[in-house]
Coordinates of C-alpha atoms in Angstrom, one line a residue:
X1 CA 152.8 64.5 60.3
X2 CA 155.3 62.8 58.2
X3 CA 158.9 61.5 59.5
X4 CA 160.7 64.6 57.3
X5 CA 158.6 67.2 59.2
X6 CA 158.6 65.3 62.6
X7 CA 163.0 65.5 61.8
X8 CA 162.7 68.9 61.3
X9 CA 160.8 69.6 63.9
X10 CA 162.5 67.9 66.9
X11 CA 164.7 69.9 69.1
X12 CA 168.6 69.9 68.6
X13 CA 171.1 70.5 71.3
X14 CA 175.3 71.8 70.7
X15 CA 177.9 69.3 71.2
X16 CA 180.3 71.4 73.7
X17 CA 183.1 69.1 72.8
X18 CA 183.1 68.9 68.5
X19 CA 180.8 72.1 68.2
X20 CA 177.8 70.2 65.9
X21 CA 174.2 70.1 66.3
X22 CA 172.7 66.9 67.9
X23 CA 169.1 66.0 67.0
X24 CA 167.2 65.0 70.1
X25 CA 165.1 61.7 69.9
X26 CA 161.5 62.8 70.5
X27 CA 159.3 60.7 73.4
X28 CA 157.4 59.5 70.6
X29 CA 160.4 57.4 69.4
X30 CA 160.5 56.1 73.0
X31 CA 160.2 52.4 73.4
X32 CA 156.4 51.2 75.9
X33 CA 156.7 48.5 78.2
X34 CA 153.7 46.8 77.2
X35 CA 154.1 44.6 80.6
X36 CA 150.8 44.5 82.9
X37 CA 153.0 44.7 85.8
X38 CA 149.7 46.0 87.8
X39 CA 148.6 42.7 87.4
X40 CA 152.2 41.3 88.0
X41 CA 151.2 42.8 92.0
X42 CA 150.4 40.2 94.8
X43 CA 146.8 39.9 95.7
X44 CA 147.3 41.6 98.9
X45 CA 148.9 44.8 97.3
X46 CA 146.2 44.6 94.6
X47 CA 143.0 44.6 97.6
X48 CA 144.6 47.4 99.6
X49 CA 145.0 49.6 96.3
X50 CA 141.0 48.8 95.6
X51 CA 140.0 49.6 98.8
X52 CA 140.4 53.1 98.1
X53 CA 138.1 52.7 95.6
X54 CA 133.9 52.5 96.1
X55 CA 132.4 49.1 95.5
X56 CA 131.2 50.0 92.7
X57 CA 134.2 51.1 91.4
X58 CA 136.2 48.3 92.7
X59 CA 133.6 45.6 90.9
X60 CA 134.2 47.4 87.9
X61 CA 137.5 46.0 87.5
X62 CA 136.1 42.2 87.5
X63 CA 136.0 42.7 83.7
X64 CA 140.0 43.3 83.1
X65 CA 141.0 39.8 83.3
X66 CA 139.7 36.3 85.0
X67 CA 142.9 37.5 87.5
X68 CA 140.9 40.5 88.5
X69 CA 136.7 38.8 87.9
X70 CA 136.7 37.5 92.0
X71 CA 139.7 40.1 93.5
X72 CA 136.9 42.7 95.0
X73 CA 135.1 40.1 96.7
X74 CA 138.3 39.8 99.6
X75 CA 138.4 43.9 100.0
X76 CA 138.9 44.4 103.6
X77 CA 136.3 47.8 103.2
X78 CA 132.9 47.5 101.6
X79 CA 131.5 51.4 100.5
X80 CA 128.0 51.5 99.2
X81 CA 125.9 54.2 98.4
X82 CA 122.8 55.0 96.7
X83 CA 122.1 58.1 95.9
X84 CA 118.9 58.1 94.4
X85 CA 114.8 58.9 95.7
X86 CA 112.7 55.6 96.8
X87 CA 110.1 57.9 97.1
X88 CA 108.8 55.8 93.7
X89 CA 108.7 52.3 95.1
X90 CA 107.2 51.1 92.2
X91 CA 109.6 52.7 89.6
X92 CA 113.4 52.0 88.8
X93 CA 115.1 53.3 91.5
X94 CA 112.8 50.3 93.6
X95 CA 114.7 48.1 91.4
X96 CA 118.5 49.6 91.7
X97 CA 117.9 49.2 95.4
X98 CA 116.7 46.0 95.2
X99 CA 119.8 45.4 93.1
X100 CA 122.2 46.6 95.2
X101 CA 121.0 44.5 98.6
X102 CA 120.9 41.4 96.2
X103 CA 124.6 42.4 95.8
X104 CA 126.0 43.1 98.8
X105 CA 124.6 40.2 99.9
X106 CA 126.4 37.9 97.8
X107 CA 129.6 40.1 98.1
X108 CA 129.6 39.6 102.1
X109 CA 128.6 35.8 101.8
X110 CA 131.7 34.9 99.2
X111 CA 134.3 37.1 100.9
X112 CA 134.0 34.5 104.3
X113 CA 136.3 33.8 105.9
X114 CA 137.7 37.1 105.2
X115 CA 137.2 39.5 108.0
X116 CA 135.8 42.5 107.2
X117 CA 137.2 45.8 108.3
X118 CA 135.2 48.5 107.3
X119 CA 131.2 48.9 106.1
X120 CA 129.7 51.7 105.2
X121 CA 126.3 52.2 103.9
X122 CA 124.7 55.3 102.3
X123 CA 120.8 55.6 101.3
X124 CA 119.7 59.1 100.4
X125 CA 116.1 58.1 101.9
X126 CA 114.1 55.7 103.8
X127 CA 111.3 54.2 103.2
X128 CA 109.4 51.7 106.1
X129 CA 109.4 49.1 103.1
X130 CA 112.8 48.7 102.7
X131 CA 113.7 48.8 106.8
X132 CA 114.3 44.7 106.6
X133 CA 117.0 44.8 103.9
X134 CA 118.9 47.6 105.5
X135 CA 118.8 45.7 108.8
X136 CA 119.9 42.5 107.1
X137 CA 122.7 44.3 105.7
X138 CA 123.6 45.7 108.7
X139 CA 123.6 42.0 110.7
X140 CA 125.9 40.4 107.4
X141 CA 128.4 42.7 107.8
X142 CA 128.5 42.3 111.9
X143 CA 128.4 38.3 111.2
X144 CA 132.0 39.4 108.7
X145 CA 133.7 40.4 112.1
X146 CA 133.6 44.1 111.1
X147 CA 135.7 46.8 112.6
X148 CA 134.1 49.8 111.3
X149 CA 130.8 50.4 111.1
X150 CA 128.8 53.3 109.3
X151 CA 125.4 53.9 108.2
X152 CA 124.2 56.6 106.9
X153 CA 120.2 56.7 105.9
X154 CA 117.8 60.0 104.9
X155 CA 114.4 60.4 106.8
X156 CA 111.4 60.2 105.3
X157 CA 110.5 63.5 103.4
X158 CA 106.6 63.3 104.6
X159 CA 108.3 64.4 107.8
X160 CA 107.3 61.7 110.1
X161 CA 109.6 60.5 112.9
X162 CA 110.8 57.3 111.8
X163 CA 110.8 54.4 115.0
X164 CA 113.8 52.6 116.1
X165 CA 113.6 49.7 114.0
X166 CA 116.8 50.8 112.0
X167 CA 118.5 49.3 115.1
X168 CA 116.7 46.4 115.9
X169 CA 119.7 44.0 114.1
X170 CA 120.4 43.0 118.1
X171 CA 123.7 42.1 117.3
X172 CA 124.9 45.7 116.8
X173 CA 124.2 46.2 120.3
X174 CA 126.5 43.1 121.1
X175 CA 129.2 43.1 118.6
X176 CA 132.6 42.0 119.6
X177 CA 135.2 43.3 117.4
X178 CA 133.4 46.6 116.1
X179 CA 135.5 49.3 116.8
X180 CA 134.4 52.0 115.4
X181 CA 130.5 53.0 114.7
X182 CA 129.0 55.9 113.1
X183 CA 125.2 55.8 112.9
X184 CA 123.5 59.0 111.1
X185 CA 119.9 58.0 110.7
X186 CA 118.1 61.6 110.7
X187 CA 114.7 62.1 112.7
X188 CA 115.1 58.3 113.8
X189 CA 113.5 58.0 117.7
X190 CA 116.4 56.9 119.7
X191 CA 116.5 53.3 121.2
X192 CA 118.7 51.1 123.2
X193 CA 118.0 47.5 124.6
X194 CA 118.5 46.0 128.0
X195 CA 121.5 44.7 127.4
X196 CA 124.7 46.2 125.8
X197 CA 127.9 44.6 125.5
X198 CA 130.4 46.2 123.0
X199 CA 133.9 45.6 124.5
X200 CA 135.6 46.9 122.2
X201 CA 134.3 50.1 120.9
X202 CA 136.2 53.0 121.1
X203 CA 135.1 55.5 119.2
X204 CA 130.8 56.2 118.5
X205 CA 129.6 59.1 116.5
X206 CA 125.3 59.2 116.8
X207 CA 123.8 61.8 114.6
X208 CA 120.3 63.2 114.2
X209 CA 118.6 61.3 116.7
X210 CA 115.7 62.0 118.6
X211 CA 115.4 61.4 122.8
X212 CA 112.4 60.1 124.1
X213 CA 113.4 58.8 127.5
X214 CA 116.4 59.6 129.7
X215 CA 117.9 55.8 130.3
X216 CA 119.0 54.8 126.8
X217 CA 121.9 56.9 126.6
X218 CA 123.5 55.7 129.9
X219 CA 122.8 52.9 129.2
X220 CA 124.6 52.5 125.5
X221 CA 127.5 54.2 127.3
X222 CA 127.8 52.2 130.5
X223 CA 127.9 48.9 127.6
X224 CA 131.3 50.7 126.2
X225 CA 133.9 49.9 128.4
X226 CA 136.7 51.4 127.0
X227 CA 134.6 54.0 125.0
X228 CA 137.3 57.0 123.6
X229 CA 135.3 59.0 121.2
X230 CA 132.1 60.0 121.5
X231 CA 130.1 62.6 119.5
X232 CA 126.3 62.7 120.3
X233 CA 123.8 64.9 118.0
X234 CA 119.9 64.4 119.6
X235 CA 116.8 66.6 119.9
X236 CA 114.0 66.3 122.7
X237 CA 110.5 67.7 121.8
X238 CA 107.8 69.0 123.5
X239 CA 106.2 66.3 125.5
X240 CA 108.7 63.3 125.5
X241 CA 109.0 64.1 129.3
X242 CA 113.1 63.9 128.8
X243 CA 114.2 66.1 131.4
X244 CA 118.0 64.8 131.4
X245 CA 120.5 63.8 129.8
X246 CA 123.8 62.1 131.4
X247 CA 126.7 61.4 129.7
X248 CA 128.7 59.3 132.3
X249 CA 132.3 57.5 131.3
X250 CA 135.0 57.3 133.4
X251 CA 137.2 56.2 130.0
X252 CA 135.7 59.3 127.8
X253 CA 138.6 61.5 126.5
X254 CA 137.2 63.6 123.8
X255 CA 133.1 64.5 123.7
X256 CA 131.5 66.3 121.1
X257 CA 127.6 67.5 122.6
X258 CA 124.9 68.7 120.2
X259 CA 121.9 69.5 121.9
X260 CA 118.5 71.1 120.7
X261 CA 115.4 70.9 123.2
X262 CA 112.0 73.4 123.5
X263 CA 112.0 72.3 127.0
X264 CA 114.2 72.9 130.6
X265 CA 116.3 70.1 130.6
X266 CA 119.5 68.9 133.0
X267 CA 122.7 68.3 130.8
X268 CA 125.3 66.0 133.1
X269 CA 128.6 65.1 131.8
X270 CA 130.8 63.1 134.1
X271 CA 133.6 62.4 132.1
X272 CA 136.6 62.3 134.5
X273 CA 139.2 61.9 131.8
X274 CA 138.4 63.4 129.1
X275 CA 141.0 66.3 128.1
X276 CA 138.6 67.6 125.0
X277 CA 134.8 69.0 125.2
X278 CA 132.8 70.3 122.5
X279 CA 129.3 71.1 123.8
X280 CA 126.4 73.3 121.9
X281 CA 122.9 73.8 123.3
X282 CA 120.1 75.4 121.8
X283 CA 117.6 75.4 124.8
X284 CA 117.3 76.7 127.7
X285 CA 119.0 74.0 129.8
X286 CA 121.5 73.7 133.1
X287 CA 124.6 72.2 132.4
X288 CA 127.1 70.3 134.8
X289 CA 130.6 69.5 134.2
X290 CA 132.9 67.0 135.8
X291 CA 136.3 67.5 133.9
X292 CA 139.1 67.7 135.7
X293 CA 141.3 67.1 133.3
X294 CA 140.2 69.0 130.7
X295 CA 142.5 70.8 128.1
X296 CA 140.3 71.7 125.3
X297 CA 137.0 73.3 125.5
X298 CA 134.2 74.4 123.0
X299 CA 131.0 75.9 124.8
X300 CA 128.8 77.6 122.4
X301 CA 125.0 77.6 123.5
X302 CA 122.2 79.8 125.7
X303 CA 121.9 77.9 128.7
X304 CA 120.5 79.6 131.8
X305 CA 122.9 78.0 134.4
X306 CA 126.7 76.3 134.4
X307 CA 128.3 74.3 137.2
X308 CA 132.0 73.2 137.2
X309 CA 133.9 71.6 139.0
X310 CA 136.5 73.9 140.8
X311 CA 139.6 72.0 139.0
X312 CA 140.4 73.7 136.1
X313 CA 144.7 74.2 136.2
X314 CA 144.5 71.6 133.3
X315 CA 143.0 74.1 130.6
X316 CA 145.2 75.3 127.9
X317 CA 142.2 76.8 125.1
X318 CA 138.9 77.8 125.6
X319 CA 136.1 79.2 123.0
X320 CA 133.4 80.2 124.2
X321 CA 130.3 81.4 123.1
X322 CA 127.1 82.5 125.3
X323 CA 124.1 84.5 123.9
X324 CA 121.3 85.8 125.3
X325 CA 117.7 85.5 123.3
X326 CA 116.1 88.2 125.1
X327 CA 117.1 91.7 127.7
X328 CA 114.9 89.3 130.2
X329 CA 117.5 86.3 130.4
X330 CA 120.4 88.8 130.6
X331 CA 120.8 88.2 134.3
X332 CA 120.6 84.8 134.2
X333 CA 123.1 84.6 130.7
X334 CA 126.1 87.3 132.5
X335 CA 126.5 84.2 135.1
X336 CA 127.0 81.9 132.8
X337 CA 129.6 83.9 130.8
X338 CA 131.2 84.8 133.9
X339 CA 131.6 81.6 135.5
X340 CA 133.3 80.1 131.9
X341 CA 135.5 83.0 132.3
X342 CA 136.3 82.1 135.4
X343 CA 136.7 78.5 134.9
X344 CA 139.2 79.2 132.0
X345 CA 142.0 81.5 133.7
X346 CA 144.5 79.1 133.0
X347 CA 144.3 79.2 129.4
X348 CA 147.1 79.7 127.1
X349 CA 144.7 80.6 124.1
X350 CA 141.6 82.3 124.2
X351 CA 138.1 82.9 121.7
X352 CA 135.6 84.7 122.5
X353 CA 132.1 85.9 120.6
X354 CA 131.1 89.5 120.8
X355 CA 127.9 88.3 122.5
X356 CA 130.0 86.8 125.6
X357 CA 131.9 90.0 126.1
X358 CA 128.6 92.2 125.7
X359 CA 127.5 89.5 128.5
X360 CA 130.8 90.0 130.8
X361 CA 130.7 94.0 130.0
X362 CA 127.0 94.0 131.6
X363 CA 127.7 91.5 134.5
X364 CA 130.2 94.5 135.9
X365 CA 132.4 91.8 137.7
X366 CA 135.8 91.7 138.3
X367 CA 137.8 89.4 135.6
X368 CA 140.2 87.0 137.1
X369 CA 143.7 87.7 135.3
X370 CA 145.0 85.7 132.5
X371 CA 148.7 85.1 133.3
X372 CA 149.1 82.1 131.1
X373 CA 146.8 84.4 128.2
X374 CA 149.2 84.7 124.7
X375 CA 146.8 84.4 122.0
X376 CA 143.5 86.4 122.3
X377 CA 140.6 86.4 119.5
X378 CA 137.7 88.2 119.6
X379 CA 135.1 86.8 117.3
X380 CA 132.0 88.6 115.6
X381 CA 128.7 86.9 115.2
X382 CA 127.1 89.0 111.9
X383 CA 123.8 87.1 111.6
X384 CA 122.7 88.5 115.0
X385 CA 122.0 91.6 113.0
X386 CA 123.3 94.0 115.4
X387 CA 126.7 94.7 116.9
X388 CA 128.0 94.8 119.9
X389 CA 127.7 97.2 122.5
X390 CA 131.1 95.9 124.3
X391 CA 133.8 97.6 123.2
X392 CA 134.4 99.0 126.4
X393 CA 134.9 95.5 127.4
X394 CA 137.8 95.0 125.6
X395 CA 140.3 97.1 127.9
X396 CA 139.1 95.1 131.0
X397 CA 139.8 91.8 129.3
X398 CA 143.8 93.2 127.9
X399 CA 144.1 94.5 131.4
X400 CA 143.2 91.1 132.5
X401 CA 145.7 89.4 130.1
X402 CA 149.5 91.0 130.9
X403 CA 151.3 88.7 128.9
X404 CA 149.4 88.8 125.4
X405 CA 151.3 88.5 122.5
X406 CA 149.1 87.8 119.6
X407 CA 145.5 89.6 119.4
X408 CA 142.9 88.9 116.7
X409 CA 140.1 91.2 115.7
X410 CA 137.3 89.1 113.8
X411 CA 136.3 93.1 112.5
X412 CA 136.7 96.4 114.6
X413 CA 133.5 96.2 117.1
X414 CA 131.4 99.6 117.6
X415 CA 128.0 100.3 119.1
X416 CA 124.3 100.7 117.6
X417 CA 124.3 104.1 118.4
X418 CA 127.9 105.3 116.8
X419 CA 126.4 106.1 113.8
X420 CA 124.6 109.0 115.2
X421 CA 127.8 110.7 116.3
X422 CA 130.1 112.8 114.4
X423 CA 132.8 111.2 112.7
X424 CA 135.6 112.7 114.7
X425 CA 134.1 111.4 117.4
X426 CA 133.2 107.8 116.8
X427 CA 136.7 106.5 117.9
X428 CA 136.3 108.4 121.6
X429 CA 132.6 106.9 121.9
X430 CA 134.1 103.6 122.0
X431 CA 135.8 104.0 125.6
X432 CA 135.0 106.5 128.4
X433 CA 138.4 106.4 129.3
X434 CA 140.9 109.2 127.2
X435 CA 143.4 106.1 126.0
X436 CA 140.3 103.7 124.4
X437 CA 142.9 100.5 124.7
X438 CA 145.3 99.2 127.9
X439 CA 147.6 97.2 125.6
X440 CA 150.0 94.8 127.0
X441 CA 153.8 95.9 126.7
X442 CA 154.7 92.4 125.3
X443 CA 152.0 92.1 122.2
X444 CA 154.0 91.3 119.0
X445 CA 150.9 90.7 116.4
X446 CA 147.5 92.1 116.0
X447 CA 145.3 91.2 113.2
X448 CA 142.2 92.6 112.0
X449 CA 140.3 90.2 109.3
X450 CA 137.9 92.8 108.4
X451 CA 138.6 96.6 107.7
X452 CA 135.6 98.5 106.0
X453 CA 137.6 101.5 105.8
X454 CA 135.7 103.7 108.7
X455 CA 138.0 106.6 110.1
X456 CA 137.4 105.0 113.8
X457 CA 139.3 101.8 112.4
X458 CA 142.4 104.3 111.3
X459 CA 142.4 105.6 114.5
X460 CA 142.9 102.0 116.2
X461 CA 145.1 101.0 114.2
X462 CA 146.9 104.3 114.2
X463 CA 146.7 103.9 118.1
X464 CA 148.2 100.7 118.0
X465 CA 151.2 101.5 116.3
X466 CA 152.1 104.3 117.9
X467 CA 151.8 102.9 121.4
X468 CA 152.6 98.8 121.4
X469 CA 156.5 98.8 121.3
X470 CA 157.0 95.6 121.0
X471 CA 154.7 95.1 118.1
X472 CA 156.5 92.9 115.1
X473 CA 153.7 92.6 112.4
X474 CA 150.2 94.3 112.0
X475 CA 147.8 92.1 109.5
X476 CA 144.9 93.7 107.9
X477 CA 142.0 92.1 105.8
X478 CA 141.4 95.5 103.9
X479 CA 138.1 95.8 102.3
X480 CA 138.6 98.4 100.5
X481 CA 140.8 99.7 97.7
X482 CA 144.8 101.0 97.3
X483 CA 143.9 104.3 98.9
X484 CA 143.0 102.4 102.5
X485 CA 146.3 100.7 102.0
X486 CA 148.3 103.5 101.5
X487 CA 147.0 105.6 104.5
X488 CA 147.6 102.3 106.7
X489 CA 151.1 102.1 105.6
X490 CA 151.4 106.0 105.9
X491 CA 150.5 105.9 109.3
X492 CA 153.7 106.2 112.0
X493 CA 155.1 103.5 114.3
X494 CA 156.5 103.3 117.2
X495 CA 158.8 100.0 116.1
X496 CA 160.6 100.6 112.8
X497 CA 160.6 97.1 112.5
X498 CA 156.8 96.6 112.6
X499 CA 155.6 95.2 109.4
X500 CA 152.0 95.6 108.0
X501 CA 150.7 92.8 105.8
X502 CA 147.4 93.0 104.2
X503 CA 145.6 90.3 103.2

């Protein structure tokens, strides 16, 4: 574009005060700066903008200038990754590795004295061939003084059940100043030495591990003194004669459990003040809980027993989550869901799967009521590829809760046989009793995520407006199209000032 086209084209503005036209310099007139003031930055400011880069990305700026050629080498984080197969240890990816050991070798050895605050290390596979170099990594960042430590390694993909050599740097077992560790080394067999001193760790994440003896836990755990944090994901198989697991801290405060055994196992967590549990079990196991202070919980699993400690005043939210594999264990899985219940009355909010209130509905006891209860969600599992027979339920639990003000429907439940009925009659089929719901007097919100459109889910939600008084706003995830919209918002309330809202 020539200069008489680029004066014609740029944009002109009035002059209020003389009344002419004012041609507006154009930004490509504007004078650059050509002043490296990134460079101009302190060494400091420089490393703590590259460490929120990769290594790799962060050694890429050694070419720039000779101010820049050594400036990743004092990065307080080190992040590798390698993301591609060894399964050719002979080919080029057996090289790249090679490569990138040789490098972060030299990168911890010329950033000393420099403490090192965080390592993390990424290997999309292991081989048994390359077990040394990951260990010696793993030992030259520890002799750096690091503060956070995190490995990350594939298994093998013949399948076999790699042994604990991963861990056999000892010093990671006795490591003053690490911190914070997170160790995912899938299908690895899980071992701990003798001895365990790490005085400072506070929090420890240990994923995809597999148990073969019942004293290596306790005793990682009793080597963490001030241990905050812990999040624990292990597998048992059938045979390693592990028949329990204890989880004993008195400095524990939040514990995340992920437990998978084919075998009857004891699960006992003594964690006195710990104020947030997370615990999922796939086996049949018997769990024990010493939480007395305990606000948080998150118990989603099938175990065939649950004791807890009688303290429970602390609880302000509880999800919970019991199902039952077979009509056999039904029994055995209504105690369970009843003693949670139980255990949880002083709860402020409240989740529940369909499959625990099937599981209360059947066990025919008495609920304890809810007086703290506001927020109430009832949650559907679809991939058990039936629904719930428990709708019934659902009166017992609002007549349970007095003051409820927010309830959430994860879809409108119904029973296996409501199909079979007659469609005026589906709605009645889902309570004996002539009014299907006992609604609170002060509920102020009810949400439904799902609505397929059926004519029983009208009726509820017709039900509900014409009977909750102090009902504010009605949310519903329509499925459908306009015309399920428009008969929702056709429907009469009770409270002008309701207000639908579809989503």
């Amino acid at each position: 574009m020539s200069s008489i086209q680029r004066s014609f084209l740029a944009p002109r503005i009035r002059c209020n005060r003389c009344g002419k036209t004012v041609k507006v310099q154009s930004q490509n007139h504007v004078k650059v700066d050509h002043v490296d003031r990134l460079s101009a930055l302190p060494n400091d400011l420089l490393c703590h903008i590259l460490s929120f880069l990769p290594t790799k990305n962060a050694a890429a700026t050694s070419i720039l200038s000779t101010r820049w050629r050594y400036l990743f080498t004092s990065l307080p984080n080190i992040h590798l990754e390698f993301d591609h197969s060894l399964r050719d240890i002979w080919g080029p990816n057996d090289q790249r590795f090679a490569r990138l050991v040789d490098c972060c070798h030299r990168l911890i050895v010329q950033r000393k004295p420099y403490c090192l605050r965080k390592f993390h290390l990424s290997l999309k596979e292991f081989l048994e061939i390359f077990r040394v170099a990951i260990d010696s990594l793993i030992c030259a960042a520890i002799s750096c003084g690091v503060q956070q430590l995190e490995v990350f390694v594939g298994h093998d993909r013949s399948g076999a059940l790699s042994p604990p050599g991963i861990l056999s740097c000892p010093a990671i077992f006795s490591c003053k100043t690490i911190v914070e560790m997170k160790l995912e080394i899938r299908f690895t067999v899980f071992y701990v030495p003798e001895t365990v001193s790490l005085p400072n760790l506070k929090v420890l994440h240990l994923a995809q591990y597999v148990l073969t003896d019942e004293l290596s836990t306790p005793r990682l755990i009793q080597g963490c003194p001030v241990l905050i944090e812990l999040s624990f994901d292990c597998y048992t198989f059938p045979g390693d004669q592990v028949q329990t697991l204890l989880i004993k801290s008195p400095s524990l405060q939040k514990l995340s459990l992920h437990c998978m055994s084919d075998d009857d196992w004891d699960i006992v967590l003594d964690i006195p003040s710990a104020v947030n549990l997370e615990c999922e079990v796939d086996g049949e196991s018997k769990t024990s809980i010493n939480a007395p202070k305990l606000q948080h919980l998150n118990f989603d699993g099938n175990v065939v027993e649950v004791n807890i400690l009688p303290n429970h005043k602390s609880l302000v939210e509880a999800r919970i989550s019991v199902s039952c594999p077979s009509d056999q264990e039904q029994l055995l899985r209504c105690e369970v869901a009843f003693e949670l219940m139980n255990w949880s009355q002083s709860v402020v909010s409240l989740y529940l799967l369909d499959t625990t209130v099937e599981l209360l509905f059947y066990s025919q006891k008495l609920l304890p009521t809810f007086e703290k209860l506001t927020y109430l969600e009832l949650e559907a599992r679809k991939y058990y590829g039936k629904r719930t027979r428990s709708w019934k339920m659902h009166s017992w639990l609002l007549e349970s809760a007095p003051n409820l003000q927010v309830l959430v429907f994860d879809e409108v439940f119904w029973d296996d046989r409501i199909e079979s009925c007659a469609e005026d009659e589906k709605f009645e089929f889902l309570s004996a009793e002539p009014v299907p719901l006992c609604l609170p007097k002060h509920l102020r919100e009810v949400k439904i995520r799902e609505f397929h459109g059926k004519e029983y889910e009208f009726k509820l939600i017709d039900y509900i407006l014409q009977n909750v008084k102090a009902l504010k706003k009605m949310t519903v995830g329509v499925l459908g199209g306009f015309r399920d919209r428009r008969k929702i918002l056709s429907l009469k309330r009770c409270n002008n000032d309701c207000q639908i809202v579809f989503t």
